PDB file of C-alpha atoms in Angstrom:
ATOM      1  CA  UNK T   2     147.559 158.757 183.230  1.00  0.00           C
ATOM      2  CA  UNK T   3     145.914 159.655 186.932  1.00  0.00           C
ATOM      3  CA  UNK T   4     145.697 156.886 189.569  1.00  0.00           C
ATOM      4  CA  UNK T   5     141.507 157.426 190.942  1.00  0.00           C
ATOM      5  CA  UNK T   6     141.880 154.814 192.993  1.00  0.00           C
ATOM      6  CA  UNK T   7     143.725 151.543 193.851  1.00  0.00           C
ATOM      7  CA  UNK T   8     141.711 149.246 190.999  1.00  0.00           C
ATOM      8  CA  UNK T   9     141.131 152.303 188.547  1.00  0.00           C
ATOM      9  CA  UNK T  10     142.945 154.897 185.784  1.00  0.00           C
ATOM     10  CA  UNK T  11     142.389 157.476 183.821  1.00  0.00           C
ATOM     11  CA  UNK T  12     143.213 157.353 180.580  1.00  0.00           C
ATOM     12  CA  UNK T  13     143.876 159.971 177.619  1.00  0.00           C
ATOM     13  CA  UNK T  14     144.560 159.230 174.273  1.00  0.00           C
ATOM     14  CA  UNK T  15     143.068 159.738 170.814  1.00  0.00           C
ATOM     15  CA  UNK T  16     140.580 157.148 169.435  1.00  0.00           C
ATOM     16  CA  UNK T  17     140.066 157.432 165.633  1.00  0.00           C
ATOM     17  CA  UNK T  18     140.619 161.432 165.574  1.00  0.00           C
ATOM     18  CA  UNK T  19     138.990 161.998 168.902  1.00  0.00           C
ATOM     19  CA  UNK T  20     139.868 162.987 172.222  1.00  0.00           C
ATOM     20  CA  UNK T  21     139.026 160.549 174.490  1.00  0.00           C
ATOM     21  CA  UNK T  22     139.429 160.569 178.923  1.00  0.00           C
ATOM     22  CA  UNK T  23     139.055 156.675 179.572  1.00  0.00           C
ATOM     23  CA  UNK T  24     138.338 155.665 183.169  1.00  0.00           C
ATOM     24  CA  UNK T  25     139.240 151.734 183.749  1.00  0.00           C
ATOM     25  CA  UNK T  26     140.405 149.142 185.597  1.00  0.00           C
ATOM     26  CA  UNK T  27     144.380 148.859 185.745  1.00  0.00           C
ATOM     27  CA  UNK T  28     144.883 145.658 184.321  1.00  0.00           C
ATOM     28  CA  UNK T  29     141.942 145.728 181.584  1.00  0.00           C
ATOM     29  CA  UNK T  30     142.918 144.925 177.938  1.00  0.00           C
ATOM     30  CA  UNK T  31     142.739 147.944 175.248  1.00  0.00           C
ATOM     31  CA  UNK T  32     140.458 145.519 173.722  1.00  0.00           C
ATOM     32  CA  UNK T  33     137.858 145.017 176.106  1.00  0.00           C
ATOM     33  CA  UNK T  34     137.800 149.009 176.919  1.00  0.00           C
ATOM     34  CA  UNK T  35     137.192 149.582 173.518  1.00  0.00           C
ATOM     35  CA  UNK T  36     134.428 147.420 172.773  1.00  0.00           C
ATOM     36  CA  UNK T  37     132.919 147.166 176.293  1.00  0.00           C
ATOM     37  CA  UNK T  38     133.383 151.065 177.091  1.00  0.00           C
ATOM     38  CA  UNK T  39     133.852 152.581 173.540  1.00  0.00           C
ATOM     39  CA  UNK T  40     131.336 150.410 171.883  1.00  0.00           C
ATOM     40  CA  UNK T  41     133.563 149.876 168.941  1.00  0.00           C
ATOM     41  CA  UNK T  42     132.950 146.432 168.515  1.00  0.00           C
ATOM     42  CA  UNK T  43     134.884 146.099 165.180  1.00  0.00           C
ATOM     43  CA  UNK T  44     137.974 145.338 167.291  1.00  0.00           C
ATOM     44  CA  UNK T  45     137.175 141.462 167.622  1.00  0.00           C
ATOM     45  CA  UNK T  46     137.952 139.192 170.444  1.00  0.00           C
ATOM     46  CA  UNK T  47     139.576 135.833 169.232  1.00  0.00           C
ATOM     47  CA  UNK T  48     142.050 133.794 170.756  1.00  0.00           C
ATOM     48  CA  UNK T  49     142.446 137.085 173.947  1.00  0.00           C
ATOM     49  CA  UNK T  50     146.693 135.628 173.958  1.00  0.00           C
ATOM     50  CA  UNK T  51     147.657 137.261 170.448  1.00  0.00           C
ATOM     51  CA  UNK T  52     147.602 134.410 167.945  1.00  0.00           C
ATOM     52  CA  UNK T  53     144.583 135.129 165.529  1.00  0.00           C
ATOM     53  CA  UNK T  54     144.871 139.138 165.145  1.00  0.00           C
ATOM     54  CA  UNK T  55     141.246 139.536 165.265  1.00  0.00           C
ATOM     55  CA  UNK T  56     141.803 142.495 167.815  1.00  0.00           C
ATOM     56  CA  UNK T  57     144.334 144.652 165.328  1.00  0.00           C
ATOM     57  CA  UNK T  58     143.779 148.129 166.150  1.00  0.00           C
ATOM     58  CA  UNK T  59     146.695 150.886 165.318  1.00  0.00           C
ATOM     59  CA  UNK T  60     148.676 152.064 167.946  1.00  0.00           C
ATOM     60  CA  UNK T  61     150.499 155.417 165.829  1.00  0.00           C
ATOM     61  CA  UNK T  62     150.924 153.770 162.349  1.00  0.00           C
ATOM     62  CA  UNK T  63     151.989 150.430 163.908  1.00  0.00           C
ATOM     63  CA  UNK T  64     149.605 147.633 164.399  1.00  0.00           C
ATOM     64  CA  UNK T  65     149.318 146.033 167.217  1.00  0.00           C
ATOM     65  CA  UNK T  66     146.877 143.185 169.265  1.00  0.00           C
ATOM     66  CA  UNK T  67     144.694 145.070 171.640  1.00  0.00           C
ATOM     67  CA  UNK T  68     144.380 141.655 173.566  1.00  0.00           C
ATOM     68  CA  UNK T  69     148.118 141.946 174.603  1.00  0.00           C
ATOM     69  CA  UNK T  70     147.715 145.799 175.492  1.00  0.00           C
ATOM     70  CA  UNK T  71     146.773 147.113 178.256  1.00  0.00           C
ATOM     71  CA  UNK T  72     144.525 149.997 178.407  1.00  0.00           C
ATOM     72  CA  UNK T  73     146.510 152.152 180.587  1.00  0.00           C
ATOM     73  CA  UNK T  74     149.226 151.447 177.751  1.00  0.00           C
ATOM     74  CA  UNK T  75     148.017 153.838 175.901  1.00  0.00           C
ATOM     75  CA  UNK T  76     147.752 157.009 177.308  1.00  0.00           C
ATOM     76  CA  UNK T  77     148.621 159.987 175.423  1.00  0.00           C
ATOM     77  CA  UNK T  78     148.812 158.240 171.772  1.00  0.00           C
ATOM     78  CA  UNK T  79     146.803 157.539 169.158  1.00  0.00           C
ATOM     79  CA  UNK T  80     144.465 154.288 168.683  1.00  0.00           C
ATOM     80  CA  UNK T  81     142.849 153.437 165.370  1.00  0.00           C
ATOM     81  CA  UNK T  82     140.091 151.040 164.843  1.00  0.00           C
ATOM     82  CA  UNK T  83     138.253 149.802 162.024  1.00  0.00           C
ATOM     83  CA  UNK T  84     135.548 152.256 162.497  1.00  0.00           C
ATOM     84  CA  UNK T  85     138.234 155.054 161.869  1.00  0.00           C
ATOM     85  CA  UNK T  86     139.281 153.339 158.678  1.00  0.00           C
ATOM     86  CA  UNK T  87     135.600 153.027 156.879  1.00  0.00           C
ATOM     87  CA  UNK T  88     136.052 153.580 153.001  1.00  0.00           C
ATOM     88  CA  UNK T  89     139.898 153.290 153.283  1.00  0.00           C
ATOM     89  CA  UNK T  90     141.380 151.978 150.039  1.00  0.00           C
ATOM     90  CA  UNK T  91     142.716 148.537 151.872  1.00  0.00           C
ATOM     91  CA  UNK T  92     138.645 148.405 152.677  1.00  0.00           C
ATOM     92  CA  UNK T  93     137.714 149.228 149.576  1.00  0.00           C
ATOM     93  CA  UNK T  94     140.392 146.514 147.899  1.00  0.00           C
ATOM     94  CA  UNK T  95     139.090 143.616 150.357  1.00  0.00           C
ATOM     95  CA  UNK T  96     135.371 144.426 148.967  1.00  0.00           C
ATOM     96  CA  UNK T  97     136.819 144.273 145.097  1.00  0.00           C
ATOM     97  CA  UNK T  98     138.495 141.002 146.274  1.00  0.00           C
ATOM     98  CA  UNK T  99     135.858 139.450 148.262  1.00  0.00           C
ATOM     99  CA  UNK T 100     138.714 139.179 150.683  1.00  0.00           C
ATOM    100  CA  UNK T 101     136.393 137.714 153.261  1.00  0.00           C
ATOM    101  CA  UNK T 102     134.702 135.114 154.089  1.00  0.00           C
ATOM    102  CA  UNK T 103     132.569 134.755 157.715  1.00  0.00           C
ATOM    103  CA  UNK T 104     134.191 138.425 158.101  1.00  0.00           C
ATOM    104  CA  UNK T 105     135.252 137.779 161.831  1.00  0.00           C
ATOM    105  CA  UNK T 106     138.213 138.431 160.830  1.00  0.00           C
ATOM    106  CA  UNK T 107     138.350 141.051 158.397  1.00  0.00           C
ATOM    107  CA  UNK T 108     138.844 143.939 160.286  1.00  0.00           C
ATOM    108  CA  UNK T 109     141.964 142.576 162.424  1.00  0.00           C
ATOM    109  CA  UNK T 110     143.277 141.733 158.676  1.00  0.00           C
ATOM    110  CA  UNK T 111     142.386 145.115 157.170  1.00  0.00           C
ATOM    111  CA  UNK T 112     144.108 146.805 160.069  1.00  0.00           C
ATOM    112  CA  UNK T 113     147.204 145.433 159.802  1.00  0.00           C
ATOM    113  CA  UNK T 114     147.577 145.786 156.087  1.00  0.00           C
ATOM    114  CA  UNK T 115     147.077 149.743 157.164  1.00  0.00           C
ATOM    115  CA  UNK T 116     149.742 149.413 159.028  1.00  0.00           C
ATOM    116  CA  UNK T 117     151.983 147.783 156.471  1.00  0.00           C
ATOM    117  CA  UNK T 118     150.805 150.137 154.208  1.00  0.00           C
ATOM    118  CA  UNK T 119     151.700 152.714 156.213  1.00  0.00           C
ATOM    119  CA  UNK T 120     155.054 151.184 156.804  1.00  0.00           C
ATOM    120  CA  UNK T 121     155.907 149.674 153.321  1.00  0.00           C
ATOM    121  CA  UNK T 122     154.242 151.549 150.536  1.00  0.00           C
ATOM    122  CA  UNK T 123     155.814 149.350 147.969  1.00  0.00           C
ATOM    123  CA  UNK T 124     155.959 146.384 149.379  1.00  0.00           C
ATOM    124  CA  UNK T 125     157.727 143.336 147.554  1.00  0.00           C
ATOM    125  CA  UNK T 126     155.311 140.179 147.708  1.00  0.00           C
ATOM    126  CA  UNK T 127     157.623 138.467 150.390  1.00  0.00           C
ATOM    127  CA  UNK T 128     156.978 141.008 152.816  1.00  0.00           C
ATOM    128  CA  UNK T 129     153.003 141.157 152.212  1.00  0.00           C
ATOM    129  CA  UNK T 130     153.203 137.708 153.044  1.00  0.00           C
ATOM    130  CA  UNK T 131     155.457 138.143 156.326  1.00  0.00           C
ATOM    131  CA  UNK T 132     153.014 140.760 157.401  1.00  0.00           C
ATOM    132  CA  UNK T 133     149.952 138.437 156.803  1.00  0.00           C
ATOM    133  CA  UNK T 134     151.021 136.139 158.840  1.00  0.00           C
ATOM    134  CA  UNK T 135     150.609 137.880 162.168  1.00  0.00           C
ATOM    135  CA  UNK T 136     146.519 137.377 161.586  1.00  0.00           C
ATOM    136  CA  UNK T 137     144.598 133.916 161.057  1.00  0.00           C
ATOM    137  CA  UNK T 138     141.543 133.453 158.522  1.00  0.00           C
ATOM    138  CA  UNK T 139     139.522 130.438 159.919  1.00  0.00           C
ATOM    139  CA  UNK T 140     137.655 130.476 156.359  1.00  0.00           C
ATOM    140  CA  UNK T 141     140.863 130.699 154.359  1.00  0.00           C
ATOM    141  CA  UNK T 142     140.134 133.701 152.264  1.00  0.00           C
ATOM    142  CA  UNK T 143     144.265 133.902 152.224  1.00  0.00           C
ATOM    143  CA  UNK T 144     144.550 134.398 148.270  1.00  0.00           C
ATOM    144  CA  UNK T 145     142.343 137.086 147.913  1.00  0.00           C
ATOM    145  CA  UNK T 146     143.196 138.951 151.300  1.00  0.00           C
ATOM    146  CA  UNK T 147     146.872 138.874 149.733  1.00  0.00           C
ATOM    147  CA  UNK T 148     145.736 140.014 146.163  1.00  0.00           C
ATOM    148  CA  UNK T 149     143.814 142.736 147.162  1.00  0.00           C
ATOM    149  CA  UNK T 150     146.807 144.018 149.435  1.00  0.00           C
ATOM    150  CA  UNK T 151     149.365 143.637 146.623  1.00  0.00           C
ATOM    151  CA  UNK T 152     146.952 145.526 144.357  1.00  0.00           C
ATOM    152  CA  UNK T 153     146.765 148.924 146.519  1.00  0.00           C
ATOM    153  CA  UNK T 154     150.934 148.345 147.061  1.00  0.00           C
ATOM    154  CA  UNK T 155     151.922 148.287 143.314  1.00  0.00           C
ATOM    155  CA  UNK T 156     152.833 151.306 141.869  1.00  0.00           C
ATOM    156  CA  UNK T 157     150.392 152.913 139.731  1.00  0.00           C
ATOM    157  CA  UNK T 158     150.812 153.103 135.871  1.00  0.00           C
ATOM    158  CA  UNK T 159     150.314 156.000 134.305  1.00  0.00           C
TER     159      UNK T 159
END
């Protein structure tokens, strides 16, 4: 990260697979750089205090609420947003599911179950349900988000 000035950074990290140089304010929220500068505007704004998980973007494998993040936070790592998960099979499940309702949101929900799929391959139900509950469906599409997760965690028959 290089100071320009009193009020703004440079930033360098990797956003979906591509090298990025950021220039932004100091305090400004990953979230708002990456829809306001990026134009990914995937990466939803909710509750902006890390409640709904409507901004879920991953930070490595991990995710994490771009509205509690600041931008100069990450510098030199990698940031994943829906639009560098397109046609991934937790995507793909949600669609089988209709895991969605309104769809605001989806992506925040599809996000994290990356990262928990990332993080827990396997996972037993109790911990797809832990893991759900870090993001809020307004519409209540809970069943179905959870049943398509669950189907692209269990082991495959063969």
């Amino acid at each position: 990260m290089v100071l320009r000035d009193s009020t703004m950074v440079q930033v360098q990290c990797e956003v979906n697979g591509e090298k990025r140089t950021i220039h932004a304010r100091a305090a400004e929220l990953l979230l708002y750089t990456l829809r306001d500068h990026l134009g990914l505007t995937g990466t939803k704004s909710g509750c902006d205090n890390g409640d709904c998980g409507a901004c879920t973007i991953l930070l490595g494998n991990l995710p994490m609420k771009s509205c509690l993040m600041l931008t100069v936070e990450a510098d030199g790592k990698q940031v994943t947003t829906i639009e560098g998960r397109m046609n991934s099979p937790v995507q793909e499940a949600f669609v089988r599911y209709q895991a969605f309702q309104c769809g605001y949101c989806t992506p925040g929900f599809i996000m994290n179950c990356e990262g928990l799929r990332r993080a827990h391959p396997h996972a037993d139900e109790e911990t797809i349900r832990v893991w759900l509950q870090s993001n809020i469906c307004r519409c209540t599409s809970y069943e179905e988000i959870y049943l398509a997760v669950k189907e692209i965690l269990s082991p495959k028959s063969s």
